[in-house]
XYZ file of C-alpha atoms in Angstrom:
359
model
C 1.425 20.937 2.832
C 2.840 20.606 6.258
C 2.420 17.765 8.931
C -0.142 18.985 11.563
C -1.629 17.131 14.640
C -4.971 18.210 13.224
C -4.648 15.652 10.406
C -5.615 13.079 12.972
C -8.583 14.732 14.309
C -11.190 12.699 12.235
C -9.602 9.422 13.141
C -9.269 10.407 16.904
C -12.929 11.308 16.920
C -13.828 7.605 16.271
C -12.158 7.109 19.895
C -11.221 3.534 18.917
C -9.510 1.005 21.169
C -8.348 -1.122 18.118
C -7.249 -0.188 14.638
C -9.457 1.811 12.279
C -11.243 -0.782 9.927
C -12.967 -0.258 6.556
C -14.412 -3.516 5.319
C -17.106 -4.998 2.829
C -17.259 -6.575 -0.647
C -15.106 -5.595 -3.430
C -18.268 -4.968 -5.425
C -21.917 -4.234 -4.577
C -23.527 -6.871 -6.603
C -27.290 -6.861 -5.272
C -29.096 -5.114 -2.671
C -29.612 -8.384 -0.749
C -25.820 -8.976 -0.745
C -24.998 -5.603 0.418
C -27.540 -5.668 3.358
C -26.549 -9.253 4.459
C -22.761 -8.403 4.673
C -23.287 -5.108 6.387
C -25.557 -6.726 9.002
C -22.889 -9.415 9.550
C -20.250 -6.701 9.938
C -22.423 -4.419 12.227
C -21.292 -5.696 15.740
C -17.519 -5.951 14.993
C -14.417 -3.723 14.908
C -15.732 -2.369 11.483
C -16.260 1.323 11.500
C -16.922 1.823 7.878
C -18.803 -0.532 5.601
C -17.337 -0.343 1.925
C -18.681 -1.581 -1.487
C -17.364 -0.834 -4.770
C -19.952 0.902 -7.058
C -17.811 1.777 -9.946
C -15.083 -0.773 -10.692
C -12.546 0.269 -13.327
C -11.134 -2.816 -14.907
C -7.803 -3.224 -16.707
C -9.668 -4.541 -19.769
C -13.098 -3.951 -21.162
C -15.736 -6.704 -20.993
C -15.608 -7.461 -17.382
C -18.027 -6.504 -14.453
C -17.611 -2.745 -13.979
C -19.929 -2.193 -11.134
C -23.783 -1.725 -10.793
C -23.340 1.971 -10.943
C -25.630 4.506 -9.210
C -28.335 2.154 -8.145
C -25.694 0.724 -5.552
C -25.453 3.886 -3.721
C -29.131 3.467 -2.862
C -28.348 0.031 -1.313
C -25.522 1.613 0.821
C -27.770 4.341 1.984
C -30.258 1.602 3.100
C -27.523 -0.359 4.815
C -26.449 2.801 6.623
C -30.042 3.264 7.870
C -30.442 -0.450 9.061
C -26.957 -0.619 10.603
C -25.896 2.699 11.619
C -22.475 2.102 10.076
C -20.805 4.688 7.950
C -20.655 3.852 4.254
C -17.560 4.197 2.126
C -16.657 3.669 -1.745
C -14.178 4.549 -4.431
C -14.542 7.498 -6.662
C -12.725 8.004 -10.028
C -14.708 11.010 -11.586
C -16.285 14.338 -10.674
C -19.610 12.672 -11.500
C -18.932 9.851 -8.969
C -18.310 12.323 -6.407
C -21.482 14.276 -6.940
C -23.580 11.018 -6.736
C -21.760 10.039 -3.681
C -22.360 13.309 -2.005
C -26.076 13.200 -2.884
C -26.369 9.823 -1.450
C -24.528 10.868 1.846
C -21.499 8.317 1.493
C -19.349 9.177 4.464
C -15.885 7.942 3.160
C -14.646 8.368 -0.338
C -11.322 7.248 -1.644
C -9.408 7.823 -4.908
C -8.250 4.632 -6.510
C -4.755 3.757 -7.640
C -5.427 4.274 -11.298
C -6.949 7.706 -10.645
C -4.135 8.819 -8.381
C -1.690 8.252 -11.189
C -3.726 11.025 -13.109
C -3.266 14.367 -11.791
C -5.927 15.798 -13.931
C -8.534 13.377 -12.656
C -7.577 14.105 -9.090
C -7.791 17.767 -9.606
C -11.426 17.397 -10.921
C -12.226 15.212 -7.737
C -10.629 17.947 -5.552
C -12.685 20.710 -7.263
C -15.924 18.654 -6.826
C -15.233 17.881 -3.235
C -13.815 21.350 -2.451
C -14.566 22.249 1.416
C -16.292 18.805 2.157
C -16.210 17.517 5.603
C -16.266 13.887 4.311
C -13.300 11.712 4.925
C -11.238 11.438 1.631
C -8.520 8.982 1.235
C -6.017 8.477 -1.444
C -4.737 5.203 -2.515
C -0.939 4.973 -3.811
C -0.671 5.100 -7.591
C -0.100 1.990 -9.628
C 3.604 2.890 -9.975
C 6.060 3.256 -7.102
C 6.221 7.011 -7.093
C 5.699 8.727 -3.527
C 5.708 12.310 -5.157
C 2.629 11.337 -7.238
C 0.952 9.968 -4.129
C 1.512 12.905 -1.914
C 0.644 15.177 -4.880
C -2.967 13.746 -4.837
C -3.231 14.487 -1.208
C -1.924 17.913 -1.667
C -4.457 18.702 -4.448
C -7.337 17.670 -2.100
C -5.775 19.654 0.835
C -5.409 22.797 -1.303
C -9.212 22.445 -2.064
C -9.935 22.789 1.731
C -10.438 19.211 2.472
C -9.232 18.544 5.833
C -10.330 14.949 6.804
C -7.665 13.158 4.705
C -5.623 10.029 4.923
C -3.679 7.575 2.602
C -4.257 3.877 1.738
C -1.244 1.674 0.851
C -2.380 -0.944 -1.638
C 1.002 -1.772 -3.072
C 2.592 -1.354 -6.562
C 2.134 -2.993 -9.977
C 5.369 -4.999 -11.223
C 6.156 -7.142 -14.095
C 8.325 -9.264 -11.638
C 6.615 -12.432 -10.459
C 6.374 -12.182 -6.642
C 4.245 -13.771 -3.996
C 2.234 -10.460 -3.982
C -0.401 -9.230 -6.387
C 0.981 -5.780 -5.959
C 4.320 -5.612 -4.306
C 4.303 -3.507 -0.920
C 7.539 -1.535 -1.448
C 7.196 -0.831 2.298
C 10.035 1.779 2.074
C 7.921 4.148 0.136
C 5.074 4.110 2.713
C 7.558 4.503 5.518
C 9.122 7.518 3.858
C 5.819 9.001 3.401
C 4.929 8.328 7.047
C 8.279 9.972 8.092
C 7.319 13.084 6.135
C 3.696 13.282 7.551
C 3.522 11.306 10.703
C 0.082 12.489 11.523
C -1.492 11.739 8.139
C -3.577 8.627 8.857
C -2.111 5.561 6.933
C -4.178 2.587 6.147
C -3.128 -0.831 4.728
C -5.067 -2.526 1.913
C -3.766 -6.272 2.416
C -6.600 -7.252 -0.155
C -4.917 -5.614 -3.224
C -1.371 -6.155 -1.960
C -1.897 -9.950 -1.617
C -4.402 -10.851 -4.127
C -4.827 -13.979 -1.797
C -7.204 -14.198 1.206
C -4.728 -16.615 2.919
C -2.104 -13.735 3.208
C -4.449 -11.020 4.571
C -3.398 -11.705 8.299
C 0.367 -11.728 7.458
C 0.418 -8.449 5.633
C -1.984 -6.583 7.964
C 0.325 -7.746 10.864
C 3.227 -6.329 9.158
C 1.627 -3.161 8.537
C 0.528 -2.900 12.265
C 4.090 -3.482 13.375
C 5.005 -0.494 11.229
C 2.468 1.680 13.118
C -0.274 1.868 10.373
C -3.464 3.220 11.754
C -5.872 0.714 10.256
C -6.845 -1.513 7.315
C -9.325 -1.793 4.486
C -10.222 -5.455 3.827
C -12.438 -6.675 1.239
C -15.250 -9.033 2.801
C -17.883 -11.048 1.136
C -20.405 -13.554 2.394
C -19.512 -15.965 -0.577
C -16.130 -14.964 -1.592
C -15.582 -17.817 -4.180
C -18.426 -16.621 -6.201
C -17.857 -12.924 -5.977
C -18.256 -10.844 -9.163
C -14.924 -9.387 -8.867
C -11.590 -10.155 -7.121
C -12.981 -13.461 -5.612
C -9.507 -14.860 -4.482
C -8.732 -11.946 -2.110
C -11.992 -11.644 -0.154
C -12.671 -13.243 3.107
C -15.949 -14.024 4.849
C -17.202 -11.938 7.804
C -16.420 -14.790 10.128
C -12.901 -14.893 8.733
C -12.430 -11.225 9.116
C -13.577 -11.339 12.736
C -11.107 -14.065 13.413
C -8.400 -11.857 11.778
C -9.222 -9.172 14.266
C -8.682 -11.777 17.174
C -5.334 -13.030 15.787
C -3.793 -9.659 15.086
C -1.333 -8.606 17.863
C -1.388 -4.799 18.629
C 2.211 -3.824 19.781
C 3.288 -1.207 22.225
C 4.757 1.900 20.785
C 7.393 1.990 23.307
C 8.727 -0.082 26.322
C 10.318 0.118 29.789
C 13.799 1.272 30.519
C 15.229 -2.367 30.086
C 13.611 -2.521 26.682
C 15.055 0.884 25.679
C 18.556 -0.208 26.908
C 18.656 -3.292 24.811
C 17.310 -1.348 21.861
C 20.008 1.294 22.166
C 22.652 -1.487 22.147
C 21.147 -3.223 19.170
C 20.780 -0.109 17.178
C 24.352 0.793 17.736
C 25.352 -2.624 16.314
C 23.054 -1.871 13.345
C 24.775 1.462 12.862
C 28.211 -0.049 12.861
C 27.203 -2.756 10.400
C 25.481 -0.118 8.046
C 28.707 1.760 8.040
C 30.650 -1.416 7.136
C 28.175 -2.084 4.409
C 28.785 1.413 2.968
C 32.589 0.970 3.126
C 32.282 -2.401 1.246
C 30.006 -1.094 -1.326
C 32.417 1.896 -1.873
C 35.359 -0.599 -2.343
C 33.140 -2.638 -4.737
C 32.567 0.377 -6.995
C 36.308 1.200 -7.016
C 36.818 -2.406 -8.489
C 33.957 -1.620 -10.966
C 35.801 1.595 -11.917
C 38.990 -0.393 -12.662
C 36.809 -2.926 -14.637
C 35.428 -0.006 -16.688
C 38.873 1.343 -17.372
C 40.011 -2.202 -18.764
C 36.823 -2.160 -20.922
C 37.571 1.144 -22.303
C 41.112 0.242 -23.147
C 39.881 -2.786 -24.902
C 36.683 -1.236 -26.399
C 34.507 -3.601 -24.676
C 30.744 -3.002 -24.010
C 29.760 -2.312 -20.418
C 26.910 -4.822 -20.098
C 28.044 -8.554 -19.933
C 24.806 -10.438 -19.514
C 26.237 -13.872 -18.904
C 28.351 -12.507 -16.026
C 25.440 -10.707 -14.484
C 23.157 -13.852 -14.691
C 26.015 -15.871 -13.089
C 26.362 -13.364 -10.333
C 22.773 -13.002 -9.582
C 22.187 -16.946 -9.424
C 25.262 -17.353 -7.076
C 24.009 -14.564 -4.770
C 20.489 -15.929 -4.576
C 21.926 -19.274 -3.745
C 24.344 -17.909 -1.025
C 21.498 -15.520 0.287
C 19.261 -18.542 1.033
C 21.743 -20.055 3.116
C 21.968 -16.911 5.112
C 18.066 -16.713 5.502
C 17.718 -13.892 2.831
C 14.847 -14.121 0.443
C 15.311 -14.492 -3.257
C 13.151 -11.252 -3.886
C 15.446 -9.227 -1.583
C 18.622 -10.554 -2.927
C 17.562 -9.724 -6.477
C 16.537 -6.183 -5.680
C 19.812 -5.691 -3.660
C 22.140 -6.892 -6.555
C 20.066 -5.192 -9.322
C 20.682 -1.950 -7.633
C 24.367 -2.684 -7.013
C 24.650 -3.867 -10.734
C 22.954 -0.638 -11.940
C 25.306 1.610 -9.883
C 28.330 -0.293 -11.291
C 27.027 0.097 -14.836
C 26.645 3.856 -14.348
C 30.223 4.050 -12.919
C 31.541 2.198 -16.045
C 29.493 4.258 -18.576
C 31.027 7.378 -17.080
C 34.509 5.910 -17.552
C 33.889 4.777 -21.184
C 32.272 8.012 -22.078
C 34.908 10.296 -20.368
């Protein structure tokens, strides 16, 4: 699959003066609920109304969606509001039902993206469709798997494609429900700059109070739009209550978002050129320092080999990590960043020393 300007055709056809928006409840609960929210979002920046029909849960016993009847509610909402309708599909059967009920936008969920067999079944079922089909990133941070899902759909003759960044699962305790790992989405964007990229701040944050912050960050990174879970009574939602916002709150988010220019005037470009030159010098210095640090790690590895001492020294590593977190805070660096940075450095040091011990 190659990047092509035509990848943006479906998005360009909306002719929007603002970012593309998909919004609606995490789950369709009742016909009344679906219609009420749809009407509240009708005269807003929302282009596509969404509602979960099938809800894959991590563990059995929870609410797993109303099923096929919910598609009838979406069909009615479309007739009454004129908005396009969207929902997540996870199986070939879901796709067939969605097509039968004239759902306009379909997306492959994170759990499904992680399963190439399931994605292929969906691609085979949707082959040649003119519906918009989006692919959420897989639960694990694997860009190849994410792109693989898009490629399977593309190979099936589906042209109206896009991706949704909903963050990645982690065992680490962070402020996010699913950590963004922005660099993965940025790398994908660099490979396919014309493939529409949409942020899912609801699933990244798991917290309605953080929706604006993460959406703004995405727009600052040139994302094309957002998918935000919106409910008329979020606290009593049947699924993912903490991350849903009211229609009024969503409209306020639209007002608060700042849309940046993609470029500036000559004065701006001159300032940026100088600052980027400074960044380039500092990056080169960082690499030089890291190279020197690894040479010291090599020397440590040699001493350990001569004394038959194991590579990993947990106490020493814990001391370094605690010290660096404290020092980083003084320099305005977050604990999350420092831990990731020094874990990477530590892992590289271990690999250097292991090569020496096993040589």
